[in-house]
Tab-separated table of C-alpha atoms in Angstrom:
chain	number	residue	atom	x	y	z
A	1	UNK	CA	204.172	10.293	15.673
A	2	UNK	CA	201.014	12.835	15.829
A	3	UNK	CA	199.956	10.991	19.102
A	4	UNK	CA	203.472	11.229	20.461
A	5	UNK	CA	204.071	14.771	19.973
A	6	UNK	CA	200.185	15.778	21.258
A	7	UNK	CA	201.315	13.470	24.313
A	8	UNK	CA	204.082	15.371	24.748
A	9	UNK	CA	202.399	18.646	24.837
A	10	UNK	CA	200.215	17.797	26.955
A	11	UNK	CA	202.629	16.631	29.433
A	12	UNK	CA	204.598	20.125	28.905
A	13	UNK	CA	201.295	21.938	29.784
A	14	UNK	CA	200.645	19.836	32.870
A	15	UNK	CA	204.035	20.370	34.062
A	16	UNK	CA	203.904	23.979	33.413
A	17	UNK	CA	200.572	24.202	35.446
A	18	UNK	CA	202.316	22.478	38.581
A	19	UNK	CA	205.140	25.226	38.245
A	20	UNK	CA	202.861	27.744	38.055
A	21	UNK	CA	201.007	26.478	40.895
A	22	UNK	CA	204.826	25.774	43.463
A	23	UNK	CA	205.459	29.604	42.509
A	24	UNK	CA	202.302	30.685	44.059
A	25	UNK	CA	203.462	32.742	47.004
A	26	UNK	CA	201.170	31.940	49.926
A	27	UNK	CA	198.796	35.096	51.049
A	28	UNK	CA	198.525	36.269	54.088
A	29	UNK	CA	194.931	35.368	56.364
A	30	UNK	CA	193.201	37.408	58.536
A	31	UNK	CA	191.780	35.708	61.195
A	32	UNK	CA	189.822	37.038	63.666
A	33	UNK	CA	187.801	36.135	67.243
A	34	UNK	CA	184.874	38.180	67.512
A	35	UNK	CA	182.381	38.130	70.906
A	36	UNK	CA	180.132	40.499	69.520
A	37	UNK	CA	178.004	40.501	73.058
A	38	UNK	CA	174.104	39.279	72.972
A	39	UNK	CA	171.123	41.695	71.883
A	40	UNK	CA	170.130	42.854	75.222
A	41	UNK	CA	167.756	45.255	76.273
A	42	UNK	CA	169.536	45.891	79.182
A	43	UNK	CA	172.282	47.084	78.005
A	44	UNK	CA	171.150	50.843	77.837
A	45	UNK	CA	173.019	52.687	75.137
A	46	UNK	CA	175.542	49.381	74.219
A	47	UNK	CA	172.723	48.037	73.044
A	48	UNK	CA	172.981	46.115	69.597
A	49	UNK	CA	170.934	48.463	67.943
A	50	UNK	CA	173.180	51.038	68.591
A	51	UNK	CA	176.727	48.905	67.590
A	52	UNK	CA	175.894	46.884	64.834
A	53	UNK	CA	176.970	49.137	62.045
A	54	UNK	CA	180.665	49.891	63.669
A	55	UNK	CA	180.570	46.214	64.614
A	56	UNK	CA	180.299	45.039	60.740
A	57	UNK	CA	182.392	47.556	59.799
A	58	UNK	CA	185.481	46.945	62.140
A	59	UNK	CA	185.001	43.285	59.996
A	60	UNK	CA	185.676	45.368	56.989
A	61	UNK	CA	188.236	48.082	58.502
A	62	UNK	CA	190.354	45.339	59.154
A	63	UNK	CA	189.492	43.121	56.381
A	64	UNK	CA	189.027	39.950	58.217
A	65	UNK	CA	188.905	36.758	56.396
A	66	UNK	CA	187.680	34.573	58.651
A	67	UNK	CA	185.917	35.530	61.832
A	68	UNK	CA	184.548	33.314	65.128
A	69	UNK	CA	181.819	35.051	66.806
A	70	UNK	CA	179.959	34.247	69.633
A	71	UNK	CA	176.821	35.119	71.368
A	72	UNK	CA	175.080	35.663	68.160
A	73	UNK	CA	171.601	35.625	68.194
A	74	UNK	CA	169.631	35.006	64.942
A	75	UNK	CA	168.662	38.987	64.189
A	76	UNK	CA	172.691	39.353	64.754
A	77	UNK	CA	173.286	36.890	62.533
A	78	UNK	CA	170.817	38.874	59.819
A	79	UNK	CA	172.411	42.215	60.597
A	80	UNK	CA	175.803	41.114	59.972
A	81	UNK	CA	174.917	39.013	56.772
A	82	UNK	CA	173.217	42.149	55.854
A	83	UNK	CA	176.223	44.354	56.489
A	84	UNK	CA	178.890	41.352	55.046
A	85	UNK	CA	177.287	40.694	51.483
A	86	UNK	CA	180.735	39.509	50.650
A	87	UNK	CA	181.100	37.132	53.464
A	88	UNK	CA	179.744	33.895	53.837
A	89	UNK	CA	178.679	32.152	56.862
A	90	UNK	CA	177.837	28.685	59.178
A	91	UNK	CA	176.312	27.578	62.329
A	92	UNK	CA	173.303	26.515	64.346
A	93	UNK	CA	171.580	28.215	67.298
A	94	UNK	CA	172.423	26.234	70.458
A	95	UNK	CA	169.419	25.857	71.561
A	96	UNK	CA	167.332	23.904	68.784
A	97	UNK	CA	170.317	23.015	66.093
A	98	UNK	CA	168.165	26.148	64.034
A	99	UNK	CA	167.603	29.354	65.144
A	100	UNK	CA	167.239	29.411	68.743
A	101	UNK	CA	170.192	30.590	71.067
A	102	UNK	CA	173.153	31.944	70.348
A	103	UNK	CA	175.823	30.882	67.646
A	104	UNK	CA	179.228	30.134	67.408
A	105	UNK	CA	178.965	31.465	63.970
A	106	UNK	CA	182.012	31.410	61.139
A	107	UNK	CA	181.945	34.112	58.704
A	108	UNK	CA	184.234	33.941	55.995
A	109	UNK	CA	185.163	35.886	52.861
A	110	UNK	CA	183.250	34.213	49.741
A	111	UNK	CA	185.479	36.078	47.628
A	112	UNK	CA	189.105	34.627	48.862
A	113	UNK	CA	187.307	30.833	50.595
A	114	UNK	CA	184.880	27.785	50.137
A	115	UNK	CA	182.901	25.820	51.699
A	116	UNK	CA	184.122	22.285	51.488
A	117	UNK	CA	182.545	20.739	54.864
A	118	UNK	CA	180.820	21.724	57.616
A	119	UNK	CA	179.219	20.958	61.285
A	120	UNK	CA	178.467	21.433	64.750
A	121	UNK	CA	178.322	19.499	68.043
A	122	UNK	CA	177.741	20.358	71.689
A	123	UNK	CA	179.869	20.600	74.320
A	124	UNK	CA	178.022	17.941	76.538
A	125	UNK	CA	178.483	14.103	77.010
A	126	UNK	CA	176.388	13.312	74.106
A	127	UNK	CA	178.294	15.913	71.553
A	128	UNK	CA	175.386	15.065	68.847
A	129	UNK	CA	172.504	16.023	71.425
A	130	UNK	CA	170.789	18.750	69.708
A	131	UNK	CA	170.792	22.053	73.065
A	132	UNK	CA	171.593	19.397	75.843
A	133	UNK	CA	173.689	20.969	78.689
A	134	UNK	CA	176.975	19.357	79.574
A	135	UNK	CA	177.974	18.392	82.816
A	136	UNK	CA	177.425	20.915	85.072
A	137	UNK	CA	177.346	23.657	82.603
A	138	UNK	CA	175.275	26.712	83.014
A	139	UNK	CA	174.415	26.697	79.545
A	140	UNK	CA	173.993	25.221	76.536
A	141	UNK	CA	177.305	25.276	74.328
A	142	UNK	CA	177.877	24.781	70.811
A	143	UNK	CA	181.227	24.867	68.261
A	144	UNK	CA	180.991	25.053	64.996
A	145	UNK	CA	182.913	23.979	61.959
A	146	UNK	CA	184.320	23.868	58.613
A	147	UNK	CA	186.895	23.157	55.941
A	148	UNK	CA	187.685	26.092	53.950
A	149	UNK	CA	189.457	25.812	50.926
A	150	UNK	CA	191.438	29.084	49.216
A	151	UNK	CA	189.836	29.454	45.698
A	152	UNK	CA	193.302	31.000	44.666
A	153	UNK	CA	195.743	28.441	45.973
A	154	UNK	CA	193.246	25.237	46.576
A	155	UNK	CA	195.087	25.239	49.872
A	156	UNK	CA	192.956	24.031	52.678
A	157	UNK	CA	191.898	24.330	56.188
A	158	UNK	CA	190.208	23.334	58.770
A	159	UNK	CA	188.401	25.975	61.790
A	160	UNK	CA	186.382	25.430	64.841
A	161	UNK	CA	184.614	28.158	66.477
A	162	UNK	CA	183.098	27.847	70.042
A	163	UNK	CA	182.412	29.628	73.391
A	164	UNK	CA	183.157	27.834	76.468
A	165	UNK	CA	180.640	27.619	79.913
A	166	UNK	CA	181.623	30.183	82.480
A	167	UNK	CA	180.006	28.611	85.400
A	168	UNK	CA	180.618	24.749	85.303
A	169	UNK	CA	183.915	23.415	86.432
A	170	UNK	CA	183.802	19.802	84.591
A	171	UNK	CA	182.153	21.235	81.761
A	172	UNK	CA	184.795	24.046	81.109
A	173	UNK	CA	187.387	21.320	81.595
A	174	UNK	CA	185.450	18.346	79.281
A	175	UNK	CA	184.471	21.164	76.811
A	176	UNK	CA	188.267	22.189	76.253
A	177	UNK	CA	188.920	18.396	76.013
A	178	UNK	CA	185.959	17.861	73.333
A	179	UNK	CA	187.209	20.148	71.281
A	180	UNK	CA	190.947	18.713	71.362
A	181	UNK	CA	189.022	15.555	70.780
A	182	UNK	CA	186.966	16.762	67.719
A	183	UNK	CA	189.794	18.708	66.436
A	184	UNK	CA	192.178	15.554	66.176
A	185	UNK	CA	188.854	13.612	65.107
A	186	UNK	CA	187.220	16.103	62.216
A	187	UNK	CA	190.431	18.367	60.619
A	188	UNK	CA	192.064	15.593	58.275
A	189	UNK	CA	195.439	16.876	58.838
A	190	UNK	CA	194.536	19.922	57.261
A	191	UNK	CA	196.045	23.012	59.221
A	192	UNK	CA	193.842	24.101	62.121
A	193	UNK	CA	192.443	27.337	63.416
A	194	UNK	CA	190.171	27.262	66.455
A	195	UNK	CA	188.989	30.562	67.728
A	196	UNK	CA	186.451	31.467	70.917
A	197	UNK	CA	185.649	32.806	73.694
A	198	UNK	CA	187.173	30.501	76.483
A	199	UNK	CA	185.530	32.015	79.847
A	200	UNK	CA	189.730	31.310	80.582
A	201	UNK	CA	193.113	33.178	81.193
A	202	UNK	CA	195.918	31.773	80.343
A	203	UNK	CA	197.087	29.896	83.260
A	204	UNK	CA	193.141	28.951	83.987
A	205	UNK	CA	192.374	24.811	83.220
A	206	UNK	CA	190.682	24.905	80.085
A	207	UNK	CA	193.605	26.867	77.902
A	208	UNK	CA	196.106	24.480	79.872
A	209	UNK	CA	193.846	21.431	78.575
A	210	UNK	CA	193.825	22.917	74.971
A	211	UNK	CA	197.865	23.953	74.968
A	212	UNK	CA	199.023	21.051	77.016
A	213	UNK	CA	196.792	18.001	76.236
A	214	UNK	CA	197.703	15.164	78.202
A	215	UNK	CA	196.741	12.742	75.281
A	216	UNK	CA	199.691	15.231	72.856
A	217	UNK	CA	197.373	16.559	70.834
A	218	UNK	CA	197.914	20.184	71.525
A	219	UNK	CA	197.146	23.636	70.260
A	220	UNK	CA	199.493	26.890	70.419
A	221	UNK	CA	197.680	30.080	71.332
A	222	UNK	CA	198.927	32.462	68.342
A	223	UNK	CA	199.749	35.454	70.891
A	224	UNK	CA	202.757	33.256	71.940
A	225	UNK	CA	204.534	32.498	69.005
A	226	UNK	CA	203.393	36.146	67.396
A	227	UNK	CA	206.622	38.112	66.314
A	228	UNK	CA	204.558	41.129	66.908
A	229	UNK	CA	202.206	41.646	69.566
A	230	UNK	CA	199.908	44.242	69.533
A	231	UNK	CA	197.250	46.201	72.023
A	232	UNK	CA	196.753	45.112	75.703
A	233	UNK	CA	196.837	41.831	77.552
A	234	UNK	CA	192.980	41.520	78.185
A	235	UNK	CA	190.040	41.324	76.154
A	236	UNK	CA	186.930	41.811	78.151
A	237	UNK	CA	185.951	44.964	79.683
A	238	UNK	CA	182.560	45.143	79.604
A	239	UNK	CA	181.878	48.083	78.077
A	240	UNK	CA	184.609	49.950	79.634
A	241	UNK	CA	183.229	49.218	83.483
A	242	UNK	CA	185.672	46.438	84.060
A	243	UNK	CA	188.739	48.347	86.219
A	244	UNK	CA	192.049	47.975	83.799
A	245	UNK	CA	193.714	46.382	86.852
A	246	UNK	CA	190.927	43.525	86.167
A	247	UNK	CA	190.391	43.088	82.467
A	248	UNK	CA	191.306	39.715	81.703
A	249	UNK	CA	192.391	37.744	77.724
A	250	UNK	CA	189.478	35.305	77.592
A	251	UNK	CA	189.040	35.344	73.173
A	252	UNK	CA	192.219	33.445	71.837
A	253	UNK	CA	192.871	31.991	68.183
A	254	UNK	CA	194.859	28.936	68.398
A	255	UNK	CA	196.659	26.945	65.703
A	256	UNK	CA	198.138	23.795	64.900
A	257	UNK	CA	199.986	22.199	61.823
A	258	UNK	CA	201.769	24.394	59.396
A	259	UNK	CA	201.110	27.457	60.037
A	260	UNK	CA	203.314	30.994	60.176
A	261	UNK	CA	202.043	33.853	62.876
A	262	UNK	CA	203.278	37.062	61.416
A	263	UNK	CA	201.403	39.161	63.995
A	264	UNK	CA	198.795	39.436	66.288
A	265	UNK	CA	196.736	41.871	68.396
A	266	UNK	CA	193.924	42.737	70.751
A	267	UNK	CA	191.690	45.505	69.046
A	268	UNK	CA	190.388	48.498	71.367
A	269	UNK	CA	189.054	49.904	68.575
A	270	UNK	CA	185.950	52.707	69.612
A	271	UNK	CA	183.333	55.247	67.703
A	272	UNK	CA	183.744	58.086	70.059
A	273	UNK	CA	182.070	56.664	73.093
A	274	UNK	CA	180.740	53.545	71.726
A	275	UNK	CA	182.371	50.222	71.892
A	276	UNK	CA	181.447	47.381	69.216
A	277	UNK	CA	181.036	44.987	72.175
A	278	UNK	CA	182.212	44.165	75.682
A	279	UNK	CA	184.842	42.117	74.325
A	280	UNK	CA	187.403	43.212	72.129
A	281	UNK	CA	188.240	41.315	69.106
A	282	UNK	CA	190.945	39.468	68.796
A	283	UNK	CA	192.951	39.303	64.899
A	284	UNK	CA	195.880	36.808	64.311
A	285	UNK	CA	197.531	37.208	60.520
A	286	UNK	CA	198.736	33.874	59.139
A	287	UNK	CA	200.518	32.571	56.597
A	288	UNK	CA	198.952	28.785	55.595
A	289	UNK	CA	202.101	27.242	54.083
């Protein structure tokens, strides 16, 4: 009788903690795509010295949860870490798999996420070829990875980060189809997020490849499913000295799987005359259901 009735509490307890757990109303995630523009000398007064603090803290003003940056270099990387002590972060510089070349970093809240698995691979015929240049690629690219699990729901996900060539006509149009390919390969059915900066508009190849796979494995671009849209239609300016009637939406966050967009929007956000980059970023709120 003693064993039955402890057997029965215990089942009452373990039912009440799945309850509990059902009745845990999803919370909302801020995702963001960050360019956050090179450290260049040449860049006069946008230099990085001059932006990094009002770059980490537009991270914080808008309390991003999970950010894709690109063209970080490895002191970029430190400054932000510095700046973010409550955020997390992975990836490899493209050039050696270390510290060389720029990232396709993922920073993420430690407070909210975890860790579960991470990678990276190039955007080249051999994907595992440590800074080898795809195709005819300009450069070397990288994406990077992860599963992230919410330490308050256990619910998980899977993101991919990258920045696609700007030069290289196959390799814009394999990269976009590697990272279909790597997406459908690496994100265990989990719900995806894939942020970056494409080098693409819209209508351009590459976003076509990644919305409209041939092989029906597709991503949606959040902006088009967003029940609110917010800021302007373009996302590179360069520091202002792009013409308005020229600016084109190259940074997108795409999903797939089930996922709710309750808004979206391209941030012009400035410090007088200062910009945080030559891109702005781009922030996409979702609900992971």
């Amino acid at each position: 009788m003693k064993k039955l009735l402890l057997l029965l509490v215990l089942l009452a307890q373990c039912l009440g903690f799945l309850f509990a757990q059902s009745q845990i109303t999803p919370q909302p995630v801020n995702v963001m795509s960050y360019n956050i523009r090179m450290d260049n000398a040449g860049d006069g007064d946008n230099q990085w010295k001059f932006r990094k603090e009002f770059a980490a803290n537009l991270v914080k003003f808008h309390e991003a949860d999970l950010i894709g940056m690109q063209e970080v270099l490895h002191n970029q990387l430190m400054d932000m870490a510095s700046r973010l002590p409550d955020y997390g972060y992975i990836g490899v510089g493209r050039e050696d798999g270390r510290t060389k070349g720029e990232y396709a970093s993922i920073f993420y809240n430690k407070k909210r996420f975890k860790v579960i698995d991470s990678g990276n691979f190039w955007l080249s015929e051999d994907c595992d070829a440590v800074g080898k240049k795809g195709w005819d690629a300009a450069c070397e690219r990288v994406a990077t990875w992860g599963v992230f699990e919410d330490k308050s729901t256990g619910k998980r996900l899977f993101m991919l980060n990258t920045h696609l060539d700007h030069i290289g006509k196959v390799a814009r149009h394999e990269g976009a189809l590697l990272v279909i390919n790597k997406v459908k390969e690496l994100s265990r059915n989990y719900p995806v997020i894939v942020t970056g900066d494409f080098n693409a508009v819209p209508t351009d190849d590459p976003i076509q490849v990644l919305t409209n796979s041939p092989e029906g494995y597709s991503l949606t671009d959040t902006r088009s499913v967003s029940p609110l849209v917010y800021g302007p239609n373009w996302s590179f300016h360069d520091f202002g000295r792009v013409k308005m009637a020229e600016r084109s939406l190259i940074d997108y966050i795409f999903i797939k799987g089930n996922i709710k967009v309750m808004r979206y929007g391209v941030l012009t956000d400035m410090l007088n005359t200062l910009y945080p980059s030559d891109h702005c970023p781009v922030l996409s709120t979702l609900i992971i259901q």
